[in-house]
GROMACS .gro file of C-alpha atoms in nm:
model
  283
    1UNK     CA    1  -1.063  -2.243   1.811
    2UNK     CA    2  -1.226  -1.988   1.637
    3UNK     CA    3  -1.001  -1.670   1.529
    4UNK     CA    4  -1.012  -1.367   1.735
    5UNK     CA    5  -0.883  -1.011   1.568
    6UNK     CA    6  -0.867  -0.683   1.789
    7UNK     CA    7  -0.963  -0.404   1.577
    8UNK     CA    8  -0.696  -0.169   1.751
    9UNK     CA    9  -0.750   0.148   1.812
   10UNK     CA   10  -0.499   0.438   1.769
   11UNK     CA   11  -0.410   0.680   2.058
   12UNK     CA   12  -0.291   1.008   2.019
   13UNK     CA   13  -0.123   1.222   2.217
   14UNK     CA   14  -0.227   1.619   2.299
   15UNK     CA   15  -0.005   1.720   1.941
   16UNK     CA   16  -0.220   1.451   1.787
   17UNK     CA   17   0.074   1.271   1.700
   18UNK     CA   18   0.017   0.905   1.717
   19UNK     CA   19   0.108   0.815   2.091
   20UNK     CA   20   0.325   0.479   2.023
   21UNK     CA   21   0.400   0.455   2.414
   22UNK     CA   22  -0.004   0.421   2.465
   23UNK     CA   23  -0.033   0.159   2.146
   24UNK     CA   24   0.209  -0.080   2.282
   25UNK     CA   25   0.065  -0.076   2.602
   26UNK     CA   26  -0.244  -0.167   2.503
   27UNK     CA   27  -0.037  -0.402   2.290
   28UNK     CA   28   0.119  -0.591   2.550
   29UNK     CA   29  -0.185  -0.628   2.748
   30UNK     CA   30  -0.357  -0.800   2.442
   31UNK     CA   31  -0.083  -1.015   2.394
   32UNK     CA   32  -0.027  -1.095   2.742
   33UNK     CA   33  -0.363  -1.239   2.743
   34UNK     CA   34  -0.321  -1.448   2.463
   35UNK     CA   35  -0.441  -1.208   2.165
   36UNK     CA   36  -0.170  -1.255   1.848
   37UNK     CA   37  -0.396  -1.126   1.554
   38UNK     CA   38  -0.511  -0.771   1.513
   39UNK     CA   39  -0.677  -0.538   1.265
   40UNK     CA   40  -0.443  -0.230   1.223
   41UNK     CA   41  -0.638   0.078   1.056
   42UNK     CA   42  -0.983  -0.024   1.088
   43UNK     CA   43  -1.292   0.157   1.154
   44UNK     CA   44  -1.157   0.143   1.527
   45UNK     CA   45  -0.842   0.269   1.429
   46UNK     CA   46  -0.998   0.625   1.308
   47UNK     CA   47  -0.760   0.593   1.001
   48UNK     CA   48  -0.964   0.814   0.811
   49UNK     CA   49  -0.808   1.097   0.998
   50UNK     CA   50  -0.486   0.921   0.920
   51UNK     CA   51  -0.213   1.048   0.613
   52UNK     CA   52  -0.115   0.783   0.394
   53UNK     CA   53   0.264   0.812   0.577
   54UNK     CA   54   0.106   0.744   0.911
   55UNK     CA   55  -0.070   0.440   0.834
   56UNK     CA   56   0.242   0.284   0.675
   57UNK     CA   57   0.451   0.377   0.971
   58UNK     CA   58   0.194   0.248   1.234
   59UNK     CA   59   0.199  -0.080   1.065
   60UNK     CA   60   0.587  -0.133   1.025
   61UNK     CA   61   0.639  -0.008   1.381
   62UNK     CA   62   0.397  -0.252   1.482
   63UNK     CA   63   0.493  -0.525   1.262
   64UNK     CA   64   0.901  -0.454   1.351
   65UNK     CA   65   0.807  -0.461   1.743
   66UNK     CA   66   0.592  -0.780   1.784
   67UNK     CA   67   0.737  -1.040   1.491
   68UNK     CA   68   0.522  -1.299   1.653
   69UNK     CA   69   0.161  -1.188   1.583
   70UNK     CA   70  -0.044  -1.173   1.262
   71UNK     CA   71  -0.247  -0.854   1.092
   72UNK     CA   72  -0.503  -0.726   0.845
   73UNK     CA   73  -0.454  -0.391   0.718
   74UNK     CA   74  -0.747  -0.208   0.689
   75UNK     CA   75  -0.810   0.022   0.326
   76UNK     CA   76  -1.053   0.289   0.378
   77UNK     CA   77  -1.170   0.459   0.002
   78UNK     CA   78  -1.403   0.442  -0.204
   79UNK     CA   79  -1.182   0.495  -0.474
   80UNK     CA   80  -1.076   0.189  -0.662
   81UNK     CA   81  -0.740   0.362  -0.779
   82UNK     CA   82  -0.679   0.480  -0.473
   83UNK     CA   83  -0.727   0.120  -0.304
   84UNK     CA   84  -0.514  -0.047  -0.525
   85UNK     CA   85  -0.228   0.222  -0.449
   86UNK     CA   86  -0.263   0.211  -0.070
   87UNK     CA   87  -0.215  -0.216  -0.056
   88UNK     CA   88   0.071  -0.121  -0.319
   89UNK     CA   89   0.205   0.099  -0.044
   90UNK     CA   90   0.267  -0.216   0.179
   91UNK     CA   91   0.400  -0.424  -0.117
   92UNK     CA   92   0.742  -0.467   0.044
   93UNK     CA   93   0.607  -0.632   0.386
   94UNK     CA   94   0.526  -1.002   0.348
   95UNK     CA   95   0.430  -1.024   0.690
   96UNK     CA   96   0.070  -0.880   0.628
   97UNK     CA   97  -0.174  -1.162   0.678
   98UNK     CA   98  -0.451  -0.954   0.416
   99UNK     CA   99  -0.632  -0.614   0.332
  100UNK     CA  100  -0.985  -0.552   0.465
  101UNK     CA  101  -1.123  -0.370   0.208
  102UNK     CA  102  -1.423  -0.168   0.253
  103UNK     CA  103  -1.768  -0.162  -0.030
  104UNK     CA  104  -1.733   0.163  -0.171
  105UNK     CA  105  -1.902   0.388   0.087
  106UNK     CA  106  -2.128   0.711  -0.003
  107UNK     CA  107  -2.140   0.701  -0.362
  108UNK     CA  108  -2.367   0.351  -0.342
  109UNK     CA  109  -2.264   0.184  -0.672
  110UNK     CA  110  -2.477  -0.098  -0.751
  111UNK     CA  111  -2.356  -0.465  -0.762
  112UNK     CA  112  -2.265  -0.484  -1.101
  113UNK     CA  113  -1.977  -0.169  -0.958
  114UNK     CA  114  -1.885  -0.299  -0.662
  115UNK     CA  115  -1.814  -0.642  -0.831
  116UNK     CA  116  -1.581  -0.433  -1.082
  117UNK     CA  117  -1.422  -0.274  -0.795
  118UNK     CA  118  -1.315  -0.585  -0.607
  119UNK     CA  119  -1.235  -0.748  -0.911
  120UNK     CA  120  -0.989  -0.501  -1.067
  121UNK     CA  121  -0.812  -0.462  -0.689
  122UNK     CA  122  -0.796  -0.867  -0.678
  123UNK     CA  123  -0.669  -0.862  -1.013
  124UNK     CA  124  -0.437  -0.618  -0.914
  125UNK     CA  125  -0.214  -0.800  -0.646
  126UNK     CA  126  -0.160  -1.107  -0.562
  127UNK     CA  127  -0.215  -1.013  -0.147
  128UNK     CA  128  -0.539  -1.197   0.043
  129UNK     CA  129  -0.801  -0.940   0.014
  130UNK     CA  130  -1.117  -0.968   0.245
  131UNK     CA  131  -1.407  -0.797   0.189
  132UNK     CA  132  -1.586  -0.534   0.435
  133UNK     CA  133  -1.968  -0.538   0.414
  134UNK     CA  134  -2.105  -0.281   0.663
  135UNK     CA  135  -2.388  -0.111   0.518
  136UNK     CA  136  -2.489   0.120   0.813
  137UNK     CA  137  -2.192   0.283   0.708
  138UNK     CA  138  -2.164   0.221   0.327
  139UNK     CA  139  -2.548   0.303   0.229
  140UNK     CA  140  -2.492   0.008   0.034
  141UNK     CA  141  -2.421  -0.403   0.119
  142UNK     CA  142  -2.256  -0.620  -0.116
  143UNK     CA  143  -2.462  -0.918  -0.223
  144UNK     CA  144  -2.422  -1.267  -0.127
  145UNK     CA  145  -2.398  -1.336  -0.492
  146UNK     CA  146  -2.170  -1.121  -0.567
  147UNK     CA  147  -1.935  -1.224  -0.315
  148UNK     CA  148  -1.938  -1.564  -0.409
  149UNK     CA  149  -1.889  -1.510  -0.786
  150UNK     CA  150  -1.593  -1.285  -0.662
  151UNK     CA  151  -1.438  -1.547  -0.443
  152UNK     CA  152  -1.472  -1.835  -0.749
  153UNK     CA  153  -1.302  -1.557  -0.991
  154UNK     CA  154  -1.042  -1.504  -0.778
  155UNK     CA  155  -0.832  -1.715  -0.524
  156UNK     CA  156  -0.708  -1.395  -0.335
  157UNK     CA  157  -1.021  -1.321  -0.201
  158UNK     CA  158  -1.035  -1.522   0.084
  159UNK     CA  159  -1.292  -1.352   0.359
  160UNK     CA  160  -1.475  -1.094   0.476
  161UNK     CA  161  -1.599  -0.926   0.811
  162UNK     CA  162  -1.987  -0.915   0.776
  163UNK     CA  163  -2.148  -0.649   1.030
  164UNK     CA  164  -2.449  -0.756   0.776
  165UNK     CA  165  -2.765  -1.012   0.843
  166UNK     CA  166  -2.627  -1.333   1.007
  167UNK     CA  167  -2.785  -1.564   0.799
  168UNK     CA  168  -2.597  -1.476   0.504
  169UNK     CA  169  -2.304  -1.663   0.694
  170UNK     CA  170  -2.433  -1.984   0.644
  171UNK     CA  171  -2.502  -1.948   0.289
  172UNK     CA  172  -2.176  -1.819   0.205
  173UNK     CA  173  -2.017  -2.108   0.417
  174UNK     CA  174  -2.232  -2.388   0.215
  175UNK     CA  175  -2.144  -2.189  -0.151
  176UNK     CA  176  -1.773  -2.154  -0.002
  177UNK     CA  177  -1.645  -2.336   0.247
  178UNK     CA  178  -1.288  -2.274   0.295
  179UNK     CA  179  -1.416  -1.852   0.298
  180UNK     CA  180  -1.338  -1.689   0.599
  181UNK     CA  181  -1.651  -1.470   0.764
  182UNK     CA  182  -1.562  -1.310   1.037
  183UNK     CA  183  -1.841  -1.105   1.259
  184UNK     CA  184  -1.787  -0.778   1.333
  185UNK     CA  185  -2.028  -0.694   1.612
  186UNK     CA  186  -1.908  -0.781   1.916
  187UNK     CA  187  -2.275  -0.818   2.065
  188UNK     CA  188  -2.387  -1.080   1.780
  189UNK     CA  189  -2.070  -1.287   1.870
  190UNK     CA  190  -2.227  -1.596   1.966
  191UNK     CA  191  -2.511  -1.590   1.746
  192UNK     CA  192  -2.276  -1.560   1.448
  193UNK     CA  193  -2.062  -1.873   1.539
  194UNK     CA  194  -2.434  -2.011   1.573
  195UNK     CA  195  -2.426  -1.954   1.190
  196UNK     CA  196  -2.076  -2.097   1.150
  197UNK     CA  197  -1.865  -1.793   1.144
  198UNK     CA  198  -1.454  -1.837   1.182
  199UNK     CA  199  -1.440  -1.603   1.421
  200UNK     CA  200  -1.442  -1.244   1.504
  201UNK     CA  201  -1.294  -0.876   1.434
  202UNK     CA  202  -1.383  -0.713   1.786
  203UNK     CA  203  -1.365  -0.379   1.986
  204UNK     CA  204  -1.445  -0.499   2.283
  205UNK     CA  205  -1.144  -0.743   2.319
  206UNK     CA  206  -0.962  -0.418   2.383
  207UNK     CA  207  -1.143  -0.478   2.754
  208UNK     CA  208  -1.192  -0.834   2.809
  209UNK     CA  209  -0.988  -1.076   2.562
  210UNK     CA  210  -1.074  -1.329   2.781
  211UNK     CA  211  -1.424  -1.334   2.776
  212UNK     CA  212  -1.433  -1.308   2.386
  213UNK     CA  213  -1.183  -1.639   2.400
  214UNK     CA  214  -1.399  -1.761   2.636
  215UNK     CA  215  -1.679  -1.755   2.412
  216UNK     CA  216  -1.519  -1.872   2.111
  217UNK     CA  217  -1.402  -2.173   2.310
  218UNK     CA  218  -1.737  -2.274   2.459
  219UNK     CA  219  -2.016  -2.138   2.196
  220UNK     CA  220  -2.224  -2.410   2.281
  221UNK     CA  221  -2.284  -2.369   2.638
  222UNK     CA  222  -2.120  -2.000   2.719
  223UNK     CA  223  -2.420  -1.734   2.849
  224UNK     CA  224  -2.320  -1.423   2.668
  225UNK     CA  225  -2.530  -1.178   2.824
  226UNK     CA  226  -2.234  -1.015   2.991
  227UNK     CA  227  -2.095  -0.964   2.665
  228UNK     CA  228  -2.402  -0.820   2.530
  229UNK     CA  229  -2.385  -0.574   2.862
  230UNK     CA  230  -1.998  -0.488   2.762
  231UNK     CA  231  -2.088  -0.426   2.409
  232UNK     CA  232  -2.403  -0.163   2.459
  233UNK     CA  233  -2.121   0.015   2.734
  234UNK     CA  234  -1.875   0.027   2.399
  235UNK     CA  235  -2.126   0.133   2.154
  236UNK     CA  236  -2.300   0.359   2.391
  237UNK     CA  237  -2.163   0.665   2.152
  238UNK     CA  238  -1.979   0.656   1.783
  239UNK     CA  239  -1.697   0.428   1.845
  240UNK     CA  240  -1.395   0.441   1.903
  241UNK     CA  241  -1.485   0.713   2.190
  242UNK     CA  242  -1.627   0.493   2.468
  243UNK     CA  243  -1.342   0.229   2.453
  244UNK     CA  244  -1.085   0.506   2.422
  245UNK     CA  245  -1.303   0.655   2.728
  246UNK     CA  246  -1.204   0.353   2.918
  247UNK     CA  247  -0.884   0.280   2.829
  248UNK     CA  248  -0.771   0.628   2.956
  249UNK     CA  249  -0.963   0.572   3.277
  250UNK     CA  250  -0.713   0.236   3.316
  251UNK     CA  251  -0.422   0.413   3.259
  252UNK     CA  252  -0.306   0.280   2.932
  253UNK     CA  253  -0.362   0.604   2.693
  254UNK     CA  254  -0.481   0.949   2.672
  255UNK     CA  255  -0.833   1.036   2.596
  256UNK     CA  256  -0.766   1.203   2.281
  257UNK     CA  257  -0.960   1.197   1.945
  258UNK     CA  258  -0.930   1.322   1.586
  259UNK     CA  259  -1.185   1.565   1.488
  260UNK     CA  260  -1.478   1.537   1.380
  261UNK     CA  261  -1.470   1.216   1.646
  262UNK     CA  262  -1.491   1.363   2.001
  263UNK     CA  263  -1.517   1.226   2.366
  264UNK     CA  264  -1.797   1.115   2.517
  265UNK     CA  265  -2.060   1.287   2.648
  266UNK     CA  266  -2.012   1.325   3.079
  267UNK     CA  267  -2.351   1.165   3.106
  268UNK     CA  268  -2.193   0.864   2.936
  269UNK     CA  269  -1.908   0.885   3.124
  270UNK     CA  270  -2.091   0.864   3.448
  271UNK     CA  271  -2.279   0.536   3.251
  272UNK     CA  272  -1.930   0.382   3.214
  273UNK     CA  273  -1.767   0.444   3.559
  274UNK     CA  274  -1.912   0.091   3.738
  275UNK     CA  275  -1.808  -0.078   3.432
  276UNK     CA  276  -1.393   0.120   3.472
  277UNK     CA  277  -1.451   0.032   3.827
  278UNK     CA  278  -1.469  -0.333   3.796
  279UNK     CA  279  -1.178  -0.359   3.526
  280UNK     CA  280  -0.930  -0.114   3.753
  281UNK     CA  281  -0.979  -0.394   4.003
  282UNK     CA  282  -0.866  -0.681   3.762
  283UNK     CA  283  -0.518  -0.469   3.642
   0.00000   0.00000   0.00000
């Protein structure tokens, strides 16, 4: 089957302290549903507003409480230096699956740059790196090119999550075929396995594992629509707000944000609450 990652998110509690109790429940759901890989300080995981300390802590805790499932540790800079130190910081813990490294954001380096930067962190360690090509965030997308002549330079770069144009699956799967692409918009799903992607990194999973499986099982018959319909209800302000939204309505965690990220909007609550309703029925 094709892989399934839940891009976790991280609740806090009202000191803004990271609010373990709330993680593992959310954990346990996952797991109880048959999810055993995750992406720990993603995007989703608004590790931007997490210290250095925090990030290693929420991924041994994790790590030391569930031995049986497998991670990718997101790096958020735009600093080479500093992205080389951060996967240094989690040299010790073998049981780190690979870093999700994002394009250099912001300062939109051109190709010939962001080939250096992967390069010298590849060159760096000898940890799986995967690549993280969203430019609606980045201002800037890596080339296919350049990811291919990255992945033939070096054997540690083994993937990447493309929330990029589809059709640059395919090509990197015919240039590459043991690379790992991985979609990461949950609404594109089954048009991205259409191009022959391994799987996905998801938000929505935090909701409905099961239909994600579902779909990775059955991409050739499964009617995705209701996926689409979950997905705009996710995205329907900056994420992770809306799925944090929910998951406090369901009694898993608080609905608690670090600035400048802030709860949704009451208009979108009142959007949301036929969606909470159906779920509440299904705990």
């Amino acid at each position: 089957m094709k892989e399934i990652f839940t891009a976790l998110i991280t609740p806090f509690n009202q000191d803004q302290s990271i609010d373990y109790a709330g993680l593992y429940r959310i954990m346990d759901k996952l797991i109880e549903e048959g999810n055993k890989s995750f992406l720990l300080c993603g995007t989703t995981g608004e590790t931007s507003t997490l210290k250095l300390d925090e990030r290693r802590l929420l991924v041994e805790n994790i790590l030391e409480k569930y031995p049986q499932i497998r991670v990718i540790v997101g790096i958020s800079s735009n600093s080479t230096s500093q992205v080389i130190r951060h996967i240094n910081m989690y040299k010790d813990n073998p049981r780190i699956y690979a870093y999700l490294v994002i394009v250099p954001y912001y300062i939109k380096p051109s190709q010939s740059g962001i080939f250096k930067h992967f390069d010298l962190i590849a060159s760096s360690t000898d940890k799986k790196i995967m690549i993280y090509n969203i430019p609606s965030r980045c201002g800037v997308a890596i080339d296919v090119s350049t990811v291919i002549r990255l992945a033939n330079k070096h054997k540690n770069i083994i993937g990447m999550k493309q929330c990029g144009p589809l059709d640059e699956i395919h090509m990197l799967k015919d240039a590459l075929p043991q690379f790992k692409v991985y979609i990461g918009d949950d609404h594109l799903l089954l048009e991205g396995l259409k191009q022959r992607a391994d799987g996905i990194i998801s938000v929505s999973s935090h909701l409905d594992y099961p239909l994600i499986e579902e779909i990775c099982r059955n991409e050739n018959i499964f009617d995705d629509r209701y996926l689409k319909l979950i997905s705009e209800y996710v995205f329907i302000e900056p994420s992770p707000a809306p799925i944090k939204y929910i998951l406090s309505q369901l009694g898993y965690i608080q609905n608690i944000l670090r600035c400048p990220l802030t709860p949704i909007e009451e208009d979108s609550e009142v959007k949301l609450t036929p969606l909470i309703e159906k779920y509440k029925k299904m705990i």
